[in-house]
Amino acid sequence: MKLNVVTHNPGKVKEYQAEFSEFDVQMVHVNREYDEVQTAYLEEVVDKGMKQLYAEGLRDFMIDDSGLFINALKGFPGVYSAYGQKTLGNKGILKLMEGVEDRTASFKCCIGCMIGEERIVVTGTCPGYILYEERGTEGFGYDPIFTPNGEQSFAEIPIEQKNTVSHRGIATAMLIDELKKRGLI
Ligand code: IMP
């Protein structure tokens, strides 16, 4: 089966391909725009995106939206994570967190998948903490300032290890379960 992955990020397509290779699913990168509504919920962004792409005639596709939700900042940057990374960067986030004792945060990833008329939406969450300084050189985005367990940051561990606990890894496992349940893979 071919599955269209709608994203600007070729790295995501590679990650998904690696997870789906054993199921004879070929990921096809579709670098195409869809509207990202302004809302506090990743699920709403994904829901609207799926409806739009379906209405435009796309079939057998998946999209995702992810973000870092920091409790002491009332969930910021959340759905604005890409913008927060571009404008504030990790140093800016650490500055906002100066003197803040509650370091709890979570990464979330919502994946929406449409195969024929079957519609699957899953959300993976990875709870953790914001560190006091950037650590490590692996990964991307907020990886150097996030730790799932209070020890190493996501940027200090290999991608395979990150995938076993990460929001995207968890969401992908949930999607695979749902596809299996429905006999689609
Ligand atoms: P996207 O909209 O799903 O591409 O992600 C929004 C932003 O969240 C990205 O620009 C990244 O900065 C951040 N992000 C999402 N997932 C991760 C991750 O696994 N590690 C670090 N940052 C992430």
Short mmCIF file of C-alpha atoms and ligand atoms in Angstrom, two decimals:
data_model
loop_
_atom_site.label_atom_id
_atom_site.label_comp_id
_atom_site.label_asym_id
_atom_site.label_seq_id
_atom_site.Cartn_x
_atom_site.Cartn_y
_atom_site.Cartn_z
CA MET A 1 0.00 0.00 0.00
CA LYS A 2 1.10 3.57 -0.71
CA LEU A 3 0.47 6.23 1.92
CA ASN A 4 0.88 9.94 1.12
CA VAL A 5 2.60 11.83 3.95
CA VAL A 6 1.66 15.49 3.69
CA THR A 7 4.42 17.57 5.28
CA HIS A 8 7.17 20.05 4.50
CA ASN A 9 9.58 17.98 6.60
CA PRO A 10 11.29 15.10 4.73
CA GLY A 11 12.74 13.93 8.08
CA LYS A 12 9.24 12.95 9.25
CA VAL A 13 8.68 10.86 6.10
CA LYS A 14 11.90 8.95 6.86
CA GLU A 15 10.84 8.37 10.48
CA TYR A 16 7.44 7.03 9.40
CA GLN A 17 8.94 4.89 6.63
CA ALA A 18 11.27 3.25 9.16
CA GLU A 19 8.35 2.40 11.46
CA PHE A 20 6.13 1.09 8.63
CA SER A 21 8.72 -0.82 6.58
CA GLU A 22 7.74 -4.21 8.07
CA PHE A 23 4.10 -3.71 6.97
CA ASP A 24 4.72 -3.28 3.24
CA VAL A 25 3.59 0.37 3.36
CA GLN A 26 5.45 2.78 1.07
CA MET A 27 5.46 6.38 2.22
CA VAL A 28 5.18 8.99 -0.52
CA HIS A 29 6.29 12.50 0.42
CA VAL A 30 3.64 15.09 -0.57
CA ASN A 31 5.00 18.58 0.01
CA ARG A 32 1.72 20.44 -0.08
CA GLU A 33 0.06 23.22 1.92
CA TYR A 34 -3.06 22.94 4.03
CA ASP A 35 -4.53 25.57 6.34
CA GLU A 36 -3.45 25.36 9.98
CA VAL A 37 -6.35 26.81 11.97
CA GLN A 38 -5.63 28.95 15.03
CA THR A 39 -6.71 26.83 17.97
CA ALA A 40 -5.30 25.51 21.24
CA TYR A 41 -5.77 21.89 20.11
CA LEU A 42 -3.50 19.86 17.83
CA GLU A 43 -6.47 17.57 17.12
CA GLU A 44 -8.44 20.47 15.65
CA VAL A 45 -5.56 21.45 13.37
CA VAL A 46 -5.32 17.85 12.17
CA ASP A 47 -9.12 17.43 11.79
CA LYS A 48 -9.48 20.57 9.66
CA GLY A 49 -6.37 19.68 7.62
CA MET A 50 -7.75 16.19 6.87
CA LYS A 51 -11.12 17.56 5.80
CA GLN A 52 -9.50 20.10 3.50
CA LEU A 53 -7.13 17.62 1.84
CA TYR A 54 -9.97 15.09 1.39
CA ALA A 55 -12.21 17.76 -0.14
CA GLU A 56 -9.38 18.63 -2.52
CA GLY A 57 -9.36 15.01 -3.71
CA LEU A 58 -6.36 13.57 -1.85
CA ARG A 59 -6.79 9.93 -0.74
CA ASP A 60 -4.76 7.53 1.43
CA PHE A 61 -2.79 10.11 3.35
CA MET A 62 -1.56 11.06 6.78
CA ILE A 63 -0.73 14.38 8.39
CA ASP A 64 0.51 15.27 11.84
CA ASP A 65 0.91 18.21 14.14
CA SER A 66 3.09 18.30 17.21
CA GLY A 67 4.23 20.68 19.90
CA LEU A 68 5.79 21.25 23.30
CA PHE A 69 3.36 22.20 26.09
CA ILE A 70 4.99 23.81 29.14
CA ASN A 71 2.74 23.81 32.21
CA ALA A 72 4.20 26.89 33.91
CA LEU A 73 3.63 28.83 30.65
CA LYS A 74 -0.03 27.69 30.46
CA GLY A 75 0.77 25.30 27.62
CA PHE A 76 2.89 27.69 25.53
CA PRO A 77 4.39 27.23 22.93
CA GLY A 78 1.92 24.35 22.26
CA VAL A 79 0.27 24.72 18.87
CA TYR A 80 2.64 27.64 18.23
CA SER A 81 5.75 25.48 18.69
CA ALA A 82 7.12 25.98 15.18
CA TYR A 83 6.70 29.76 15.54
CA GLY A 84 8.17 29.68 19.08
CA GLN A 85 11.20 27.77 17.86
CA LYS A 86 11.73 30.22 14.98
CA THR A 87 11.31 33.39 17.04
CA LEU A 88 12.39 32.61 20.63
CA GLY A 89 14.45 29.48 20.09
CA ASN A 90 15.55 27.31 22.98
CA LYS A 91 17.44 30.19 24.61
CA GLY A 92 14.30 32.33 24.60
CA ILE A 93 12.25 29.55 26.19
CA LEU A 94 14.92 29.05 28.89
CA LYS A 95 14.78 32.80 29.55
CA LEU A 96 11.00 32.63 30.03
CA MET A 97 11.61 29.76 32.47
CA GLU A 98 14.21 31.61 34.56
CA GLY A 99 13.31 31.34 38.23
CA VAL A 100 10.39 29.01 37.46
CA GLU A 101 10.33 25.97 39.72
CA ASP A 102 7.63 23.95 37.93
CA ARG A 103 9.61 22.48 35.02
CA THR A 104 6.93 19.97 33.94
CA ALA A 105 6.05 19.86 30.26
CA SER A 106 4.92 17.42 27.62
CA PHE A 107 5.46 16.83 23.95
CA LYS A 108 2.36 15.87 22.02
CA CYS A 109 1.93 14.53 18.51
CA CYS A 110 -1.43 14.13 16.80
CA ILE A 111 -1.52 12.00 13.64
CA GLY A 112 -4.50 11.89 11.29
CA CYS A 113 -4.71 9.12 8.72
CA MET A 114 -7.30 8.63 6.00
CA ILE A 115 -7.36 5.34 4.08
CA GLY A 116 -10.31 4.98 1.73
CA GLU A 117 -13.20 6.15 3.91
CA GLU A 118 -11.51 5.00 7.16
CA ARG A 119 -10.47 7.90 9.36
CA ILE A 120 -8.04 7.43 12.25
CA VAL A 121 -6.83 10.16 14.63
CA VAL A 122 -4.40 9.34 17.46
CA THR A 123 -2.41 11.47 19.90
CA GLY A 124 0.82 10.41 21.59
CA THR A 125 2.07 12.23 24.69
CA CYS A 126 5.51 12.20 26.24
CA PRO A 127 5.64 13.81 29.69
CA GLY A 128 8.90 15.27 30.96
CA TYR A 129 10.73 18.38 32.16
CA ILE A 130 12.35 21.53 30.81
CA LEU A 131 16.06 21.55 31.63
CA TYR A 132 17.94 24.57 32.97
CA GLU A 133 20.34 24.69 30.00
CA GLU A 134 20.66 23.24 26.50
CA ARG A 135 22.25 19.82 26.41
CA GLY A 136 23.29 17.56 23.51
CA THR A 137 23.59 17.85 19.77
CA GLU A 138 21.29 15.11 18.41
CA GLY A 139 17.76 15.64 17.18
CA PHE A 140 16.10 18.95 16.36
CA GLY A 141 13.89 21.73 17.71
CA TYR A 142 13.33 21.63 21.45
CA ASP A 143 15.24 18.36 21.95
CA PRO A 144 18.20 19.99 23.81
CA ILE A 145 15.95 21.50 26.52
CA PHE A 146 13.56 18.57 27.09
CA THR A 147 14.16 15.48 29.20
CA PRO A 148 11.58 12.70 29.52
CA ASN A 149 12.99 11.38 32.80
CA GLY A 150 14.99 14.19 34.45
CA GLU A 151 18.24 12.66 33.17
CA GLN A 152 19.38 12.92 29.56
CA SER A 153 17.84 15.40 27.13
CA PHE A 154 16.27 14.15 23.88
CA ALA A 155 19.35 15.62 22.17
CA GLU A 156 21.67 13.37 24.19
CA ILE A 157 20.15 10.04 23.17
CA PRO A 158 20.13 8.21 19.80
CA ILE A 159 16.99 8.56 17.69
CA GLU A 160 16.07 4.86 18.17
CA GLN A 161 15.97 5.40 21.93
CA LYS A 162 14.05 8.65 21.57
CA ASN A 163 11.46 6.89 19.39
CA THR A 164 10.67 4.36 22.11
CA VAL A 165 9.37 7.09 24.45
CA SER A 166 8.69 10.09 22.21
CA HIS A 167 5.27 11.56 21.43
CA ARG A 168 5.73 10.74 17.70
CA GLY A 169 6.93 7.20 18.43
CA ILE A 170 3.93 6.60 20.71
CA ALA A 171 1.46 8.11 18.24
CA THR A 172 2.91 5.99 15.42
CA ALA A 173 2.57 2.80 17.50
CA MET A 174 -1.07 3.75 18.23
CA LEU A 175 -1.72 4.32 14.52
CA ILE A 176 -0.16 0.96 13.61
CA ASP A 177 -2.42 -0.75 16.19
CA GLU A 178 -5.53 0.92 14.74
CA LEU A 179 -4.56 0.00 11.16
CA LYS A 180 -4.00 -3.61 12.23
CA LYS A 181 -7.34 -3.73 14.08
CA ARG A 182 -9.13 -2.60 10.91
CA GLY A 183 -7.23 -5.08 8.73
CA LEU A 184 -5.67 -2.27 6.72
CA ILE A 185 -2.09 -3.54 7.22
P1 IMP B 1 5.32 20.28 13.56
O1 IMP B 1 4.29 21.33 13.32
O2 IMP B 1 4.73 18.96 13.91
O3 IMP B 1 6.34 20.15 12.47
O4 IMP B 1 6.14 20.69 14.85
C1 IMP B 1 6.07 21.95 15.44
C2 IMP B 1 7.36 22.29 16.14
O5 IMP B 1 7.43 21.48 17.32
C3 IMP B 1 8.60 21.98 15.33
O6 IMP B 1 9.03 23.10 14.63
C4 IMP B 1 9.60 21.63 16.43
O7 IMP B 1 10.28 22.80 16.78
C5 IMP B 1 8.76 21.15 17.59
N1 IMP B 1 8.87 19.71 17.73
C6 IMP B 1 7.97 18.78 17.32
N2 IMP B 1 8.40 17.55 17.62
C7 IMP B 1 9.60 17.70 18.22
C8 IMP B 1 10.55 16.78 18.73
O8 IMP B 1 10.41 15.55 18.68
N3 IMP B 1 11.67 17.33 19.28
C9 IMP B 1 11.89 18.66 19.35
N4 IMP B 1 11.05 19.56 18.87
C10 IMP B 1 9.91 19.09 18.30
#
